[in-house]
XYZ file of C-alpha atoms in Angstrom:
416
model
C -9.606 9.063 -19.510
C -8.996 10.113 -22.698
C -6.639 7.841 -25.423
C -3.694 10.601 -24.573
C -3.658 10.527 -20.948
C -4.080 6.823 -20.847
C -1.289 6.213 -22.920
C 0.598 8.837 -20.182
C -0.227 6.662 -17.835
C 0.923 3.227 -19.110
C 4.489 5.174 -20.042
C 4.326 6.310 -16.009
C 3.591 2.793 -14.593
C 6.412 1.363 -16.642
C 9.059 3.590 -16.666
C 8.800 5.272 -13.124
C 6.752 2.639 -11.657
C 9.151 -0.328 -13.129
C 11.461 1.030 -14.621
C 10.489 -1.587 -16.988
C 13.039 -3.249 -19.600
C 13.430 -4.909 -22.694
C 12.837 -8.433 -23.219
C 11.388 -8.248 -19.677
C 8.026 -10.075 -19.074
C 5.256 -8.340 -16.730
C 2.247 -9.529 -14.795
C -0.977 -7.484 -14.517
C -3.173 -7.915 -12.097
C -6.825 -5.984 -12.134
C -10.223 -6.090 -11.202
C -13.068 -6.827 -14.084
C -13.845 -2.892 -13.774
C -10.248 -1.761 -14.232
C -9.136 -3.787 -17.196
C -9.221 -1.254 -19.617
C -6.387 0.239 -17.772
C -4.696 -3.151 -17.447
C -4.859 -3.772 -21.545
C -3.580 -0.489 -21.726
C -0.253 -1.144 -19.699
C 0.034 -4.395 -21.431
C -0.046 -3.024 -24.880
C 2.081 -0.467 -24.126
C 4.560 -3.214 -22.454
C 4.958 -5.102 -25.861
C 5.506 -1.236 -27.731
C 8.467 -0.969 -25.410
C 10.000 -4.469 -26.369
C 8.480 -6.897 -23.596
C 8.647 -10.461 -23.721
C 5.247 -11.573 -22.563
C 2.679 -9.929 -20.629
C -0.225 -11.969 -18.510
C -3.102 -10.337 -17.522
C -4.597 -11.802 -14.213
C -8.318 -11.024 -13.136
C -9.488 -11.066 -10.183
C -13.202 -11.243 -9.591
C -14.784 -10.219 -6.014
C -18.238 -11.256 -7.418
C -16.635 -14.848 -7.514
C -14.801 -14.590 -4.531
C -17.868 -13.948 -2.764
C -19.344 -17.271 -4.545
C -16.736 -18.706 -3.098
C -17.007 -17.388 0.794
C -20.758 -18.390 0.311
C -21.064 -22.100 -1.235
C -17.235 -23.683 -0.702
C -16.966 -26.173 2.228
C -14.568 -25.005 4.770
C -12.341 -27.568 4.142
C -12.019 -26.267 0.349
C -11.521 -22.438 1.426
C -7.746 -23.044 2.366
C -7.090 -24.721 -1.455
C -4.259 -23.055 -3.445
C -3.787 -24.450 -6.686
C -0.110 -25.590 -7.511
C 0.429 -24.049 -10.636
C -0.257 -20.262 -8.728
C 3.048 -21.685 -6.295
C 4.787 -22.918 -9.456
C 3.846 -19.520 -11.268
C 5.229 -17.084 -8.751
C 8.771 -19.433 -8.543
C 8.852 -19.593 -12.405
C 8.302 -15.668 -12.165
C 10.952 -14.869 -9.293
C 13.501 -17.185 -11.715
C 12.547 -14.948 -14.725
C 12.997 -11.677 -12.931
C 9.149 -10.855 -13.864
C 7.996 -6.845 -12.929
C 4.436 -7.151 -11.324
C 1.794 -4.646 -11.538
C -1.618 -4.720 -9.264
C -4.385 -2.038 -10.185
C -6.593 -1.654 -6.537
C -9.807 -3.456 -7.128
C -11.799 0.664 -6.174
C -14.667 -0.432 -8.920
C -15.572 -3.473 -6.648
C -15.742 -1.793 -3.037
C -18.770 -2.938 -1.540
C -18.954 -6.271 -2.714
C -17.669 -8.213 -0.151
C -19.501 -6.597 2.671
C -21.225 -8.406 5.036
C -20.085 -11.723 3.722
C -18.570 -14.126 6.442
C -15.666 -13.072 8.159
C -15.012 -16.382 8.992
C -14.382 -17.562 4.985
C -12.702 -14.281 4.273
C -10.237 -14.872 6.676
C -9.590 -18.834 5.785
C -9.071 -17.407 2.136
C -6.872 -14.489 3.069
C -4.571 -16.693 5.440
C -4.421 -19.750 3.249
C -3.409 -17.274 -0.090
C -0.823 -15.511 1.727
C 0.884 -17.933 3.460
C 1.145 -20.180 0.331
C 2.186 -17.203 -1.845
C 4.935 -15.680 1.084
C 8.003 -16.795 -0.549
C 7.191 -14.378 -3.269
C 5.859 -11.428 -1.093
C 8.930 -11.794 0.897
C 11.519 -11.158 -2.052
C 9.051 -8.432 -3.203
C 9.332 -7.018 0.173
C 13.227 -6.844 -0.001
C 12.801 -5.093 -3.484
C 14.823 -8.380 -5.413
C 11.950 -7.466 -7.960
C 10.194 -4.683 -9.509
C 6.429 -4.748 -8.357
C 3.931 -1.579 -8.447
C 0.361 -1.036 -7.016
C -1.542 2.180 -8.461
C -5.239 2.903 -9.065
C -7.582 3.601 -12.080
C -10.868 5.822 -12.394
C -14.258 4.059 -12.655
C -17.796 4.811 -12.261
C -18.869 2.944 -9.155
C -15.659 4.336 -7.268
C -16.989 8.160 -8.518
C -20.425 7.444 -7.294
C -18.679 5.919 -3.648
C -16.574 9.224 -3.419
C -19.405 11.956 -3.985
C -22.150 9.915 -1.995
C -24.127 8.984 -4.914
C -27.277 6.072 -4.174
C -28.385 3.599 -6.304
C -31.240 5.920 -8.084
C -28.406 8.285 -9.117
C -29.095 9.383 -13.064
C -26.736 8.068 -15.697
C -26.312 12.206 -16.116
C -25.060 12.293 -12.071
C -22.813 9.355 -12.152
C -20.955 10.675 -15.605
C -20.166 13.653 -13.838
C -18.819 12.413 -10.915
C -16.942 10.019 -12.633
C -15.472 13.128 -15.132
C -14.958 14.987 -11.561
C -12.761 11.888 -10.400
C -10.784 11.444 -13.251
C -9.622 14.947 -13.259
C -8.634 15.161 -9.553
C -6.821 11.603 -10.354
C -5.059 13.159 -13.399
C -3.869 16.364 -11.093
C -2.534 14.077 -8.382
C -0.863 11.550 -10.781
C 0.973 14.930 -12.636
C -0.788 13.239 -15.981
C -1.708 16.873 -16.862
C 2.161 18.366 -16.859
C 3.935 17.980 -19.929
C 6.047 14.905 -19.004
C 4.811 13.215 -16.261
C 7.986 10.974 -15.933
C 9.882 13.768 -15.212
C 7.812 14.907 -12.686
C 7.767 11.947 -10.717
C 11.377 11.246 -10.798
C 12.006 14.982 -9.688
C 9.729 14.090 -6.389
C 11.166 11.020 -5.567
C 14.674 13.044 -5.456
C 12.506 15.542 -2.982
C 11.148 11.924 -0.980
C 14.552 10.475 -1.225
C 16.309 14.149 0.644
C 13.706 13.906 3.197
C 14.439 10.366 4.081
C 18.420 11.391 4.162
C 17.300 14.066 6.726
C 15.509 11.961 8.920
C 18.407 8.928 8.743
C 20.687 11.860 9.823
C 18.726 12.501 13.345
C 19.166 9.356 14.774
C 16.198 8.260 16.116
C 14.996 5.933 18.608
C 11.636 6.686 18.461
C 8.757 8.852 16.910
C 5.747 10.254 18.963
C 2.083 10.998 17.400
C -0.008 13.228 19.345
C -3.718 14.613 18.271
C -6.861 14.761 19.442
C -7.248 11.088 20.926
C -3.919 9.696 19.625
C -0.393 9.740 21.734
C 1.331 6.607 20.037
C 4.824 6.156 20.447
C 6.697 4.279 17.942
C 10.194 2.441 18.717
C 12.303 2.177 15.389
C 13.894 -0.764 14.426
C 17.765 -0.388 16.169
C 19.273 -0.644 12.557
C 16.284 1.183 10.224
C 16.728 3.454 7.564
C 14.429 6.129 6.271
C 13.404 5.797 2.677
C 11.020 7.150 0.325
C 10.575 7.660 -3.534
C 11.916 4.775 -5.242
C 13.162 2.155 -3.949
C 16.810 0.239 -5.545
C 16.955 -2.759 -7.260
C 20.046 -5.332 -6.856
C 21.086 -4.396 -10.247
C 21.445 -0.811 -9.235
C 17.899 0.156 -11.005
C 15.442 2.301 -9.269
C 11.252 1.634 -9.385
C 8.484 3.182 -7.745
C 6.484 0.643 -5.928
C 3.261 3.053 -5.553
C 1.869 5.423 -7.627
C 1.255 7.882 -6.540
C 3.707 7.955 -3.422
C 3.845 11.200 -1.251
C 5.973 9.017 2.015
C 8.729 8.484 3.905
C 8.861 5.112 5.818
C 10.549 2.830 8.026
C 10.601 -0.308 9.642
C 9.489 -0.284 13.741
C 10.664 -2.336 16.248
C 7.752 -4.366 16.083
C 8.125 -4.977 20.463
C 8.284 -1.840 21.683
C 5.195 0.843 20.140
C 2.832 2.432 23.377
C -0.463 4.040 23.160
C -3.135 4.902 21.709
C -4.067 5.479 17.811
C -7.122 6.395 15.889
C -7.149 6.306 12.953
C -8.648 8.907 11.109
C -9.853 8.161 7.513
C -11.867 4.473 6.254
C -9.416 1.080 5.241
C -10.195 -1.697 3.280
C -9.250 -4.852 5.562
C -9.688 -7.805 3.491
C -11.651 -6.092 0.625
C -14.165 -4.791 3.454
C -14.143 -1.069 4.370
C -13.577 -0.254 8.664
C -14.365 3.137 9.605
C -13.722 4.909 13.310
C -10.981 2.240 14.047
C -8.983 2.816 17.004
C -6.076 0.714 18.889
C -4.561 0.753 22.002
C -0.582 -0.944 22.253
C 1.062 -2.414 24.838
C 4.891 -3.820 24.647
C 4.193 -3.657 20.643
C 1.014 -5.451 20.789
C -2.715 -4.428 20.230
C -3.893 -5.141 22.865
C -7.599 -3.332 22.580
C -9.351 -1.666 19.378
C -12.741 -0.564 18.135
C -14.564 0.267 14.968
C -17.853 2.037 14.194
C -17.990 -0.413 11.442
C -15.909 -3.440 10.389
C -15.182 -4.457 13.924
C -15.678 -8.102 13.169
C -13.391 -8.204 9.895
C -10.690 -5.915 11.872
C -10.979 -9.225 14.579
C -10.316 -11.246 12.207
C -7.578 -9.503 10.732
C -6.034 -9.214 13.990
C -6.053 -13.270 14.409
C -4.456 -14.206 11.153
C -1.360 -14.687 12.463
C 0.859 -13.849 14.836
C 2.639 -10.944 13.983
C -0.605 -9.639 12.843
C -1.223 -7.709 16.334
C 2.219 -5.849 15.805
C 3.357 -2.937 13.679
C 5.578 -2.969 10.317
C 5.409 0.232 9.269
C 5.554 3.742 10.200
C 5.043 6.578 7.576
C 5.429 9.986 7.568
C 3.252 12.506 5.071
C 2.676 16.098 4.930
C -0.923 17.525 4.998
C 0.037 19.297 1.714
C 0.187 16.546 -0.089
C -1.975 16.923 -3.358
C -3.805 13.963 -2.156
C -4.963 15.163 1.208
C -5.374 18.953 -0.375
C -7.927 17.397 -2.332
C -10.371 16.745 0.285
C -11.440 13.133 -0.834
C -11.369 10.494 1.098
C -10.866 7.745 -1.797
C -11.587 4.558 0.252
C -8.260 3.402 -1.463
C -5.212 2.431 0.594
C -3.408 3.384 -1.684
C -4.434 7.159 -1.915
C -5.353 7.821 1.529
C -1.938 6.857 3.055
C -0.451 9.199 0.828
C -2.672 11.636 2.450
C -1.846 11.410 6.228
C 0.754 9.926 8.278
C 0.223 6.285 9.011
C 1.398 2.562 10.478
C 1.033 -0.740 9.255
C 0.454 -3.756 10.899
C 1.559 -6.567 9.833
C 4.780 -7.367 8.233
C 7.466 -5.081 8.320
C 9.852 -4.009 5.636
C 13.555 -6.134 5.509
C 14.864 -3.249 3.124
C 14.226 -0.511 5.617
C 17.260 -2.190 7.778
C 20.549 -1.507 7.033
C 21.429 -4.850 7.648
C 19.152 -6.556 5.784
C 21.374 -9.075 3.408
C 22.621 -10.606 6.927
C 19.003 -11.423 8.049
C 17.561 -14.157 6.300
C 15.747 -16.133 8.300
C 12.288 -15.072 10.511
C 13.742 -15.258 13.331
C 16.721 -13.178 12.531
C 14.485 -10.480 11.296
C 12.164 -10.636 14.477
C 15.735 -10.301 16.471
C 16.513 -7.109 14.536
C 13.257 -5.787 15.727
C 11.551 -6.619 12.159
C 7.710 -7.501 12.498
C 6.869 -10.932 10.522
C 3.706 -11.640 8.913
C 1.630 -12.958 6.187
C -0.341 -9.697 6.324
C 0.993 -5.933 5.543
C -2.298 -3.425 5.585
C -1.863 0.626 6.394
C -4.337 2.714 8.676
C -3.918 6.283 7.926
C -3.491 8.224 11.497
C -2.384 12.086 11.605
C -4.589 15.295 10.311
C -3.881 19.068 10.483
C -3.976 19.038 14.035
C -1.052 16.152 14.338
C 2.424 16.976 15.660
C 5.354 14.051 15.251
C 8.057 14.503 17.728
C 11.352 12.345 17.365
C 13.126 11.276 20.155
C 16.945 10.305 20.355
C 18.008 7.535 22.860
C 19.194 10.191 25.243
C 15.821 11.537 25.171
C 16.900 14.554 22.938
C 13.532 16.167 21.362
C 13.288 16.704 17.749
C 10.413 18.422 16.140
C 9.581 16.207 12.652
C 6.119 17.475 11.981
C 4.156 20.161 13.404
C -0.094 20.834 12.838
C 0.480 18.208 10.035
C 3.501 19.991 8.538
C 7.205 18.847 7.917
C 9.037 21.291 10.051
C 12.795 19.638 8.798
């Protein structure tokens, strides 16, 4: 990415992805392959007047050091300055940045479950108090993606004896379907985005207006039936601050979401395109709900981590999320699958299991506690991860609680 269109896409991150602010101070968290992009941000952060700027890195080479030599007993330590950190950072008002870790794919795979999961668990329960306020948006946070090398060569199938010639070019190919679906090549980019969070925003409005009890997937192999939440609320594009500010938690975005009611989805759901569960990659995974619960699933590959997953934690077996996306999305007209979360949910439809979102609920400032949101029909969880679910063949039917029938999406279209 050249010096231009890098410096387009720090000014993107910060003011459409954080609306970021003087005086401010920002955290910026990468992978060792991405930190170009991270310096980047940060330097561009102090041009618009920040206060401080960390840069975190984390390593999956070390990680998997870890998983491999660390006594079992030592895989659950959290060091007390991270807790200390993230309250000093929640008291500061800091924005938060993470840059998907797409250079380091394959490194964790095939290391032990079993230490993955002790890691995962321990790290997000000790670090919930700050997920949670994230969650409700108290604080600006953003997750986007950057262009490397090793994520080119994953994309276009490229093995290990792949020329230095092969992998430039599909790393030049990558970058330039990243810069059309980030809108880095129109002439202001921040314009563009805030123009298609209006359209995101409308469509949300739209669906808030219909009423819905529920939301039915059917293609192929899936009929799922979603319950929503009793008091949920459509949004997409940005989300609001409490100081009336608006920030774009992904980048790029292409959704509208809400919160389920975690205890009431039915069916069946495959899921159509590869996720990265605990920094492995499942492919072919499918899951059958009863009551809310999975209570059955299957992978051609990854079955074990998905387990795993599954067994965190309670709430880990139930939905928190359900997201709508049109098949014209520039991401899924693109053809890629990306391996990234964060690019192939913007690509197709999809749920989440794991913990679901408090500012989807209308009521949200009156339900504080877990058990209040669990009342309200609001999944609880360490654990939030999407698994993207509808293709061209995918209609989404919404159902009022008279049983009314409304059409939402039809052969993978909006049809509002």
């Amino acid at each position: 990415m050249n010096t231009e269109t890098l410096q387009k896409y720090a000014e993107l991150a910060l003011k459409v992805g954080l609306d970021f602010q003087k005086d401010q101070c920002l955290q910026i968290g990468t992978g060792v392959g991405t930190y170009e992009y991270a310096r980047a941000i940060g330097k561009t952060a102090y041009e618009m007047g920040a206060k401080y700027v960390r840069i975190v890195v984390s390593d999956n080479e070390l990680t998997k050091s870890r998983a491999e030599n660390t006594s079992k007993e030592n895989l659950s330590y959290i060091p007390r300055d991270l807790i200390e950190g993230g309250k000093m950072q929640l008291d500061e008002s800091w924005a938060r940045i993470r840059i998907d870790s797409t250079e380091e794919l394959d490194v964790l795979k095939g290391v032990d479950s079993d230490a993955l999961s002790e890691m995962t668990r321990s790290s997000r329960t000790a670090m919930k108090f700050l997920s949670e306020q994230l969650m409700r948006h108290k604080h600006p946070w953003l997750v986007l993606a950057a262009p490397g090398p090793k994520w080119a060569k994953r994309i276009y199938g490229l093995g290990d004896d792949a020329s230095q010639k092969e992998i430039d070019e599909a790393y030049r190919k990558l970058e330039e379907v990243f810069i059309s679906i980030l809108r880095l090549d129109k002439e202001d980019p921040v314009a563009t985005w805030k123009d298609l969070g209006r359209t995101l925003r409308e469509r949300g409005l739209k669906l808030n207006g219909m009423k819905l009890d529920r939301v039915r997937f059917t293609s192929g192999k899936t009929d799922l039936t979603v319950a929503l939440a009793p008091t949920h609320t459509w949004l997409g594009g940005p989300s609001q601050l409490p100081d009336g500010r608006w920030y774009e938690p992904n980048l790029p975005t292409e959704e509208v979401f809400t919160t389920p009611d975690y205890r009431r989805t039915e069916g069946v759901v495959h899921v159509v395109k590869p996720v990265k569960v605990m920094e492995n990659l499942v492919e072919g995974a499918w899951f059958k709900f009863e009551k809310g619960k999975v209570v059955d699933f299957g992978a051609d590959s990854g079955k074990d981590i998905l387990g795993k997953f599954l067994s965190m934690d309670e709430g880990a077996s139930y939905l928190g999320e359900v997201a709508l996306v049109d098949v014209d999305s520039p991401i899924n007209r693109s053809g890629i699958i990306f391996g990234s979360i964060l690019f192939d949910e913007n690509a197709s439809c999809h749920i989440a299991l794991g913990a679901g979102y408090p500012s989807c609920l209308a009521n949200a400032d009156d339900l504080q506690s877990n058990e209040e949101l669990k009342d309200a029909g609001c999944n609880v969880s360490v654990l939030h991860t999407d698994f993207m679910i509808s293709d061209d063949e995918t209609d989404v039917t919404g159902y009022t609680a008279d049983g009314t029938e409304m059409p939402i999406i039809r052969k993978g279209k909006f049809v509002l």
